[in-house]
Tab-separated table of C-alpha atoms and ligand atoms in Angstrom:
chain	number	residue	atom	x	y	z
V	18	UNK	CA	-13.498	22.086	6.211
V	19	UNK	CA	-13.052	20.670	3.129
V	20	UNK	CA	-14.276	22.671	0.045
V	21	UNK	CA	-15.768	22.593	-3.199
V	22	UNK	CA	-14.495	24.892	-5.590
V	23	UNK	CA	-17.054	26.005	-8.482
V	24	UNK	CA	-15.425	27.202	-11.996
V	25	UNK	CA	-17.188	29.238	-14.829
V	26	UNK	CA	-16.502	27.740	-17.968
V	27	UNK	CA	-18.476	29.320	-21.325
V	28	UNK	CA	-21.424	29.431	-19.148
V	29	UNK	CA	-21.686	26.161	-17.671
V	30	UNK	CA	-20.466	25.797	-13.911
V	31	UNK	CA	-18.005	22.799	-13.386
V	32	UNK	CA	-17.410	21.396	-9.653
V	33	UNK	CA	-14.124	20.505	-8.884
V	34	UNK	CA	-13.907	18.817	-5.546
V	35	UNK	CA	-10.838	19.734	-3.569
V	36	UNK	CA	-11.452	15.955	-1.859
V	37	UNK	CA	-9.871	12.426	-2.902
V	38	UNK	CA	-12.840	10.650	-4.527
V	39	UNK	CA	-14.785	7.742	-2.711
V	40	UNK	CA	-12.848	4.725	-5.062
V	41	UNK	CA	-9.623	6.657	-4.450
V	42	UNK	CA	-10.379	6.510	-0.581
V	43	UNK	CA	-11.558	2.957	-0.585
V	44	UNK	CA	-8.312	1.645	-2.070
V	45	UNK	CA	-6.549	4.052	-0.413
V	46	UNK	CA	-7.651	2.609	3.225
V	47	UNK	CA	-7.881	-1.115	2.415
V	48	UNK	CA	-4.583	-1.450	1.080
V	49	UNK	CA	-3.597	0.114	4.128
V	50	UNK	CA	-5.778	-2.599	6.530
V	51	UNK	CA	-4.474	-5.369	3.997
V	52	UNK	CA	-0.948	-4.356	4.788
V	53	UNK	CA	-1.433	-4.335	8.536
V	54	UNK	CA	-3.132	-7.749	8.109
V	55	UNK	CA	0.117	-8.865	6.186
V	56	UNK	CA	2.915	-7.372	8.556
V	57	UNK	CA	0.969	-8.136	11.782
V	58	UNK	CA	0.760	-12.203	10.394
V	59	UNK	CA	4.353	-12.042	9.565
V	60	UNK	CA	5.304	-10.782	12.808
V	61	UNK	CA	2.839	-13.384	14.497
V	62	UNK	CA	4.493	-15.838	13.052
V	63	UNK	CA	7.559	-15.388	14.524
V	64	UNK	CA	6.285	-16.249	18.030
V	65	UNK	CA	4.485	-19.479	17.082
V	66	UNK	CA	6.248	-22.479	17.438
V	67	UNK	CA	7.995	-24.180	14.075
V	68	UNK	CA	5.699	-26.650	12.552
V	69	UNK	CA	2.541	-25.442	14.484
V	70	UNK	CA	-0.727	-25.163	12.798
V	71	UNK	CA	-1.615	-21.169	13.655
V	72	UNK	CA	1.905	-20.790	12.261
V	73	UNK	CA	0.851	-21.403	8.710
V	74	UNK	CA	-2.267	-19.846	9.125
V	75	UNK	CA	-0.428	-16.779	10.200
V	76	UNK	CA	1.432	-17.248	6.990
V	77	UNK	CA	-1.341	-18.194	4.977
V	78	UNK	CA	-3.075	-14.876	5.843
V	79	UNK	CA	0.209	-12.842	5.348
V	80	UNK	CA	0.366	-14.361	1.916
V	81	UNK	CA	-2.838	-13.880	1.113
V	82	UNK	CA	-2.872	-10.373	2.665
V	83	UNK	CA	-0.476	-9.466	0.512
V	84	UNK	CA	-2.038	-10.990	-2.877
V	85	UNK	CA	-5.198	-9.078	-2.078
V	86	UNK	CA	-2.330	-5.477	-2.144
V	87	UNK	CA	-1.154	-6.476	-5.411
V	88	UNK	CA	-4.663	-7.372	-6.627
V	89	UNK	CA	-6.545	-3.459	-5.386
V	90	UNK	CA	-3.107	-2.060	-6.652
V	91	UNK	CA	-4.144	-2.521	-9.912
V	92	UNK	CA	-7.220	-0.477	-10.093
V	93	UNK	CA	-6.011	1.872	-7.782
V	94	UNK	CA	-3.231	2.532	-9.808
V	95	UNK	CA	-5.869	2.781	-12.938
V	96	UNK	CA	-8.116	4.995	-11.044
V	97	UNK	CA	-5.045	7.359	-9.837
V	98	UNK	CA	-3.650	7.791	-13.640
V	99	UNK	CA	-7.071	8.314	-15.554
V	100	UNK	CA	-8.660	10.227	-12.899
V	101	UNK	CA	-5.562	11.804	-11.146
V	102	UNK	CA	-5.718	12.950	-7.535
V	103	UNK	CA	-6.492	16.306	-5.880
V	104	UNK	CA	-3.679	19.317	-6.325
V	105	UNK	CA	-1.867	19.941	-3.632
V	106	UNK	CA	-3.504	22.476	-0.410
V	107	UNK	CA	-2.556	26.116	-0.931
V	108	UNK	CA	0.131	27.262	1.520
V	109	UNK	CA	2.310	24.058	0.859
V	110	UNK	CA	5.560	24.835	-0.126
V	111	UNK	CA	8.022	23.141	-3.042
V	112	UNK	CA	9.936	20.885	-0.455
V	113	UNK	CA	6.252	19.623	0.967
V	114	UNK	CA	4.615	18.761	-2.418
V	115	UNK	CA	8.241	17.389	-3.800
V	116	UNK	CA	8.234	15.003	-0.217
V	117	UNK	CA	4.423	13.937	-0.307
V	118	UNK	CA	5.019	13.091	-4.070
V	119	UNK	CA	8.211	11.107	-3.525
V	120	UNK	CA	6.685	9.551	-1.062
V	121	UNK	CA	3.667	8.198	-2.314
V	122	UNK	CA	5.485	7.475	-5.835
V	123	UNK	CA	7.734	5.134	-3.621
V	124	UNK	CA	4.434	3.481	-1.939
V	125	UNK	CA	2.821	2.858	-5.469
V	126	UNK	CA	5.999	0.935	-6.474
V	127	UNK	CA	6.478	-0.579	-2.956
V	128	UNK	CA	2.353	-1.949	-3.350
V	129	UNK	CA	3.300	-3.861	-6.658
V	130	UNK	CA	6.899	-4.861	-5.882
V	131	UNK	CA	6.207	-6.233	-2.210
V	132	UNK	CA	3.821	-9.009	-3.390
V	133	UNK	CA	5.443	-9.707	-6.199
V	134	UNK	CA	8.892	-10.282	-4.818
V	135	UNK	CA	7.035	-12.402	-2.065
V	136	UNK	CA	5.091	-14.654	-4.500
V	137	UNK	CA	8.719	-15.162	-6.311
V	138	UNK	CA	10.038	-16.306	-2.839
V	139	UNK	CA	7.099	-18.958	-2.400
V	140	UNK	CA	7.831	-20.166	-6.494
V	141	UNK	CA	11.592	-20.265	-6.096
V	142	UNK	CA	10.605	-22.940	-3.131
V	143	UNK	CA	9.278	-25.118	-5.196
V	144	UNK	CA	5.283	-23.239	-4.203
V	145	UNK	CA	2.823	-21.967	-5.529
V	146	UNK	CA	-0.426	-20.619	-3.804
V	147	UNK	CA	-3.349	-23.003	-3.324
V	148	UNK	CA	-7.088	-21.184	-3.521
V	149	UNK	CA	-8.065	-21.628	-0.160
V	150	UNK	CA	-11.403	-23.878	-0.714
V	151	UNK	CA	-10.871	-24.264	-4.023
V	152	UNK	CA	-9.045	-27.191	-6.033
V	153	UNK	CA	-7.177	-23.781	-7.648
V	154	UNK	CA	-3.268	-22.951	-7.398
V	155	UNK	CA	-2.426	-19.612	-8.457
V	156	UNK	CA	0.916	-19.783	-11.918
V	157	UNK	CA	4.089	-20.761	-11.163
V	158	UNK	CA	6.426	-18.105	-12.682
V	159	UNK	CA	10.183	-19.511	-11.978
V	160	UNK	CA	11.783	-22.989	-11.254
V	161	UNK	CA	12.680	-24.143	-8.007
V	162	UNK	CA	16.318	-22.385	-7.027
V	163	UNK	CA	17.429	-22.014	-3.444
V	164	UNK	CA	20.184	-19.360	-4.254
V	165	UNK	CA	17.223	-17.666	-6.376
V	166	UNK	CA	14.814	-18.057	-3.306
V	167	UNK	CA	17.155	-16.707	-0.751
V	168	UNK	CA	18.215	-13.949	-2.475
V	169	UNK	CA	14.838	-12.883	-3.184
V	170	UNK	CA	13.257	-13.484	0.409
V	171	UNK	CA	16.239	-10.898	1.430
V	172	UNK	CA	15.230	-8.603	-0.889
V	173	UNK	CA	11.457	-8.633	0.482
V	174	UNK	CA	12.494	-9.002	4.036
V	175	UNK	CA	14.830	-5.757	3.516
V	176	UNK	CA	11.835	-3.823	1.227
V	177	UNK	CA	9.691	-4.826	4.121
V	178	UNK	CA	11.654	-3.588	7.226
V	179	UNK	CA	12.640	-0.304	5.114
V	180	UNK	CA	8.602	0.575	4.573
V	181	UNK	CA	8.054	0.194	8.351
V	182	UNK	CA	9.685	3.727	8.201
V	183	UNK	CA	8.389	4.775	4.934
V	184	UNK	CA	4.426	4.075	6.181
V	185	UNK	CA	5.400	5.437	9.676
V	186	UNK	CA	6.718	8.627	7.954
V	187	UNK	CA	3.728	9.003	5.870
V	188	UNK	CA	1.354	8.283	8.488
V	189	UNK	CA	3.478	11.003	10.557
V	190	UNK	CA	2.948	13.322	8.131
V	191	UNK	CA	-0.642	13.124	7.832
V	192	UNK	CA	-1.458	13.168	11.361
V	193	UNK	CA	1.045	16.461	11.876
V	194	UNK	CA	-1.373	17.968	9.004
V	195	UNK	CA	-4.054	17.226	11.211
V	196	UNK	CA	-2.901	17.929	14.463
V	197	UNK	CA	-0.402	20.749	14.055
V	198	UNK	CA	-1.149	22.546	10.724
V	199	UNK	CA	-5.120	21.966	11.368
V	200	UNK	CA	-5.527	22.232	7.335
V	201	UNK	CA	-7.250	19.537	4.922
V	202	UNK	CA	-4.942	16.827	4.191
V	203	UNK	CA	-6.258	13.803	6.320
V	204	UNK	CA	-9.998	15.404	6.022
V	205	UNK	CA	-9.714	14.725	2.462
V	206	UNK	CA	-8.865	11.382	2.206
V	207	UNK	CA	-11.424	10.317	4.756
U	44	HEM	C1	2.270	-5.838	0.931
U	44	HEM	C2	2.469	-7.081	1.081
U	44	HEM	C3	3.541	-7.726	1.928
U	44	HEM	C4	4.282	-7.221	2.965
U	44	HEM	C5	4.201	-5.838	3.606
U	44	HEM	C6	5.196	-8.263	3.372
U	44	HEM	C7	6.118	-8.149	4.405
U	44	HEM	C8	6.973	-9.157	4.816
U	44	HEM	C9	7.941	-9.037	5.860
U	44	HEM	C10	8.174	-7.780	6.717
U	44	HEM	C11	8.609	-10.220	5.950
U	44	HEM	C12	9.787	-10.531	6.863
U	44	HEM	C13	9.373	-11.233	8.107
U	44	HEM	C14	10.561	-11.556	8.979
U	44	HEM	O1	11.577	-10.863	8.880
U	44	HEM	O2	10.449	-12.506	9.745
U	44	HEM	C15	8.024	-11.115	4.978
U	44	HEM	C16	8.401	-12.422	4.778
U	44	HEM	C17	7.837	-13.257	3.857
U	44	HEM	N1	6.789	-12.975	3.006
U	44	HEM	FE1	5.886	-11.204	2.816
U	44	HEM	N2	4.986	-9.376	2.599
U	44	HEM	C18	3.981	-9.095	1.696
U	44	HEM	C19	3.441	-9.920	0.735
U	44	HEM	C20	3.779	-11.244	0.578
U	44	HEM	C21	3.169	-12.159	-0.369
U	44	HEM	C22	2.063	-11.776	-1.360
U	44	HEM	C23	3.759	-13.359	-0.209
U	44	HEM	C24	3.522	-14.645	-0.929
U	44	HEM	C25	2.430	-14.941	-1.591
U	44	HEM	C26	4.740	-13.233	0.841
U	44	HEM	C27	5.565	-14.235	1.285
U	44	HEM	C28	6.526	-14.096	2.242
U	44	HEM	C29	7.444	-15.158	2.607
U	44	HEM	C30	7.484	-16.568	2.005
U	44	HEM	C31	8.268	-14.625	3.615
U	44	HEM	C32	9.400	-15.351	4.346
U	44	HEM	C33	8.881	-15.937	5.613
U	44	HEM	C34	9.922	-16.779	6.283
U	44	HEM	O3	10.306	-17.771	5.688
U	44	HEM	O4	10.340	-16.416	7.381
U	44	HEM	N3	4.724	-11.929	1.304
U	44	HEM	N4	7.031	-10.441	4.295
U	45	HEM	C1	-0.027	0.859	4.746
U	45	HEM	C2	-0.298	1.973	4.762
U	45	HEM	C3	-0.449	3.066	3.695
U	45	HEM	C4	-0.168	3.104	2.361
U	45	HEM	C5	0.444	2.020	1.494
U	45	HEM	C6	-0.545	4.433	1.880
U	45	HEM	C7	-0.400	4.876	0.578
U	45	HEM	C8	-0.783	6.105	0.118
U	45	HEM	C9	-0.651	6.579	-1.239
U	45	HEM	C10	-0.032	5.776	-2.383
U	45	HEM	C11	-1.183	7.815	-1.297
U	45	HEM	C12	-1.286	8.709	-2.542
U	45	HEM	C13	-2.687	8.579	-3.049
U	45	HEM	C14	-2.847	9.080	-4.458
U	45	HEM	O1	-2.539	10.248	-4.720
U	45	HEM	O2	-3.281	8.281	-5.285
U	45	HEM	C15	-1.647	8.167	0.020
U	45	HEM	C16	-2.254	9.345	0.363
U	45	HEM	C17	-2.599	9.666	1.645
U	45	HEM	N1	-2.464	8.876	2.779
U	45	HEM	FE1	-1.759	7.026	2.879
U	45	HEM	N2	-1.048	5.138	2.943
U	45	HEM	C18	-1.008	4.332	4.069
U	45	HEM	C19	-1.402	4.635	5.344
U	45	HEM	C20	-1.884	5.861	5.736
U	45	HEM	C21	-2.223	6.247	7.101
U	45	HEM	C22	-2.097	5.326	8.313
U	45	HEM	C23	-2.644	7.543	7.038
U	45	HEM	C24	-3.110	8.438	8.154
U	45	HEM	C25	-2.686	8.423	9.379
U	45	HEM	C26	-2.590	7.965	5.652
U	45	HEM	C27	-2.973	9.192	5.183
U	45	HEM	C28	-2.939	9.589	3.870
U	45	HEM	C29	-3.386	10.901	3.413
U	45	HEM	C30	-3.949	12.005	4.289
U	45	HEM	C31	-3.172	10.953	2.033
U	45	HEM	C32	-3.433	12.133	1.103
U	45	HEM	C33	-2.191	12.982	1.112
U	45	HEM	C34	-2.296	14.224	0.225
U	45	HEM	O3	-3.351	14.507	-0.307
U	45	HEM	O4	-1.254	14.883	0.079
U	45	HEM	N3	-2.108	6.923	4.892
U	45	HEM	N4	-1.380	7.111	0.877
C-alpha cells in the first residue's frame, strides 16, 4: 500500500506523502486520454475516404487533441518544477531511476514539441486553427512554405511513430511494477 511517511522536525511533525499529488495525477492521466484521442483520430483518418466530411472531423479532433497536450503541458510542467514529484521507491536500483528519468524527461519534451511541430505543419500550409464555434483563429507563426511544411510534417510524423514505442515502453514499465514487482509505482499515480 502506499504510505505516508511522518518526519520530526524541531518539534513539529511534517507529512511527506510517498504518492504523486491529485494535480500531478490529473495532468498526468488526461494528457495521456488527450494523446489517445489525438493518435486514434490520426489513425482514423487514414481509413476515411479523401475529401469526406468525418475525415476532417477526425482531423479536427486530432488537432485539437493535440492543442489541448500542449495547453495542460504547461501547468503540468509548472506544477512538476515548483512542487517536484515523489523520490524514487526504495529497492530501485541506479539503472531503474536513470531509465524512468530519461524516460519521462523525453515525454515532457515530446508533450511540448509534438503540438508544436504539428501547429507549424498546419501554418506552413497556409492554416491556422479556427475556434470551433467561435469567429476565433488561433496566431499564425510562419509564412506559407511547402518545402518548410513538408519537412516539418516529417519531422512530426517521425516524433510521432518513434513515441508509439516510447509510451508503450513506459506503459510496460508501469504495468511490470504492478504485476511482477507488486511494489507502489502505478498505486501512486492513481
Ligand atoms: C500530442 C499531440 C499529437 C500527436 C501524438 C500527433 C501525432 C501525429 C501522427 C502520429 C501523425 C502521422 C499520421 C500518419 O502518419 O498518417 C500526425 C500527423 C499530423 N498531425 Fe499530429 N499529433 C499531435 C498534435 C498535432 C497538432 C496540435 C496538430 C495541429 C494543430 C497536428 C497536425 C497534424 C497534421 C497536419 C498532420 C499531417 C496529416 C496528414 O496530412 O496526413 N498534430 N500527427
Ligand atoms: C500518453 C501517454 C503517457 C504520457 C505522455 C505519460 C507521461 C508521464 C510522465 C511525463 C511522467 C512523469 C511524471 C512526473 O514526474 O511529473 C509519468 C509518470 C508515470 N506514468 Fe505515465 N504517461 C503516459 C501513459 C501512462 C500509462 C498508460 C501508464 C500506466 C499503464 C502510466 C503510468 C505512469 C506511472 C506509474 C508514473 C509514475 C512513475 C514513477 O513514479 O516512477 N503512464 N508519465
Amino acid at each position: 500500500m502506499v504510505k505516508a511517511i511522518k518526519f520530526q522536525s524541531f518539534g513539529s511533525p511534517i507529512t511527506a506523502v510517498e504518492r504523486y499529488a491529485p494535480p500531478a495525477i490529473f495532468f498526468h492521466w488526461a494528457v495521456a486520454l488527450l494523446i489517445v484521442i489525438a493518435y486514434a483520430a490520426v489513425i482514423a483518418k487514414g481509413y476515411l475516404p479523401k475529401g469526406s466530411a468525418p475525415r476532417a472531423l477526425s482531423m479536427t479532433i486530432h488537432e485539437w487533441a493535440g492543442i489541448a497536450v500542449l495547453i495542460l503541458a504547461v501547468p503540468r510542467l509548472l506544477w512538476r518544477l515548483v512542487r517536484g514529484a515523489p523520490g524514487a521507491l526504495p529497492g530501485q536500483g541506479w539503472p531503474a531511476r536513470f531509465g524512468s528519468a530519461a524516460v519521462h524527461l523525453l515525454l515532457y519534451v515530446f508533450l511540448f514539441a509534438q503540438p508544436v511541430l504539428g501547429y507549424l505543419t498546419l501554418n506552413a500550409g497556409g492554416h491556422g486553427l479556427t475556434i470551433p464555434g467561435l469567429d476565433m483563429a488561433l496566431p499564425q507563426f510562419i509564412d506559407k512554405d511547402d518545402e518548410l511544411r513538408r519537412s516539418i510534417k516529417d519531422i512530426h510524423e517521425t516524433l510521432g511513430s518513434a513515441f508509439y514505442w516510447v509510451i508503450g515502453l513506459h506503459a510496460l514499465a508501469a504495468l511490470w511494477h504492478h504485476y511482477f514487482r507488486r511494489d507502489d509505482t502505478l498505486r501512486r499515480m492513481l
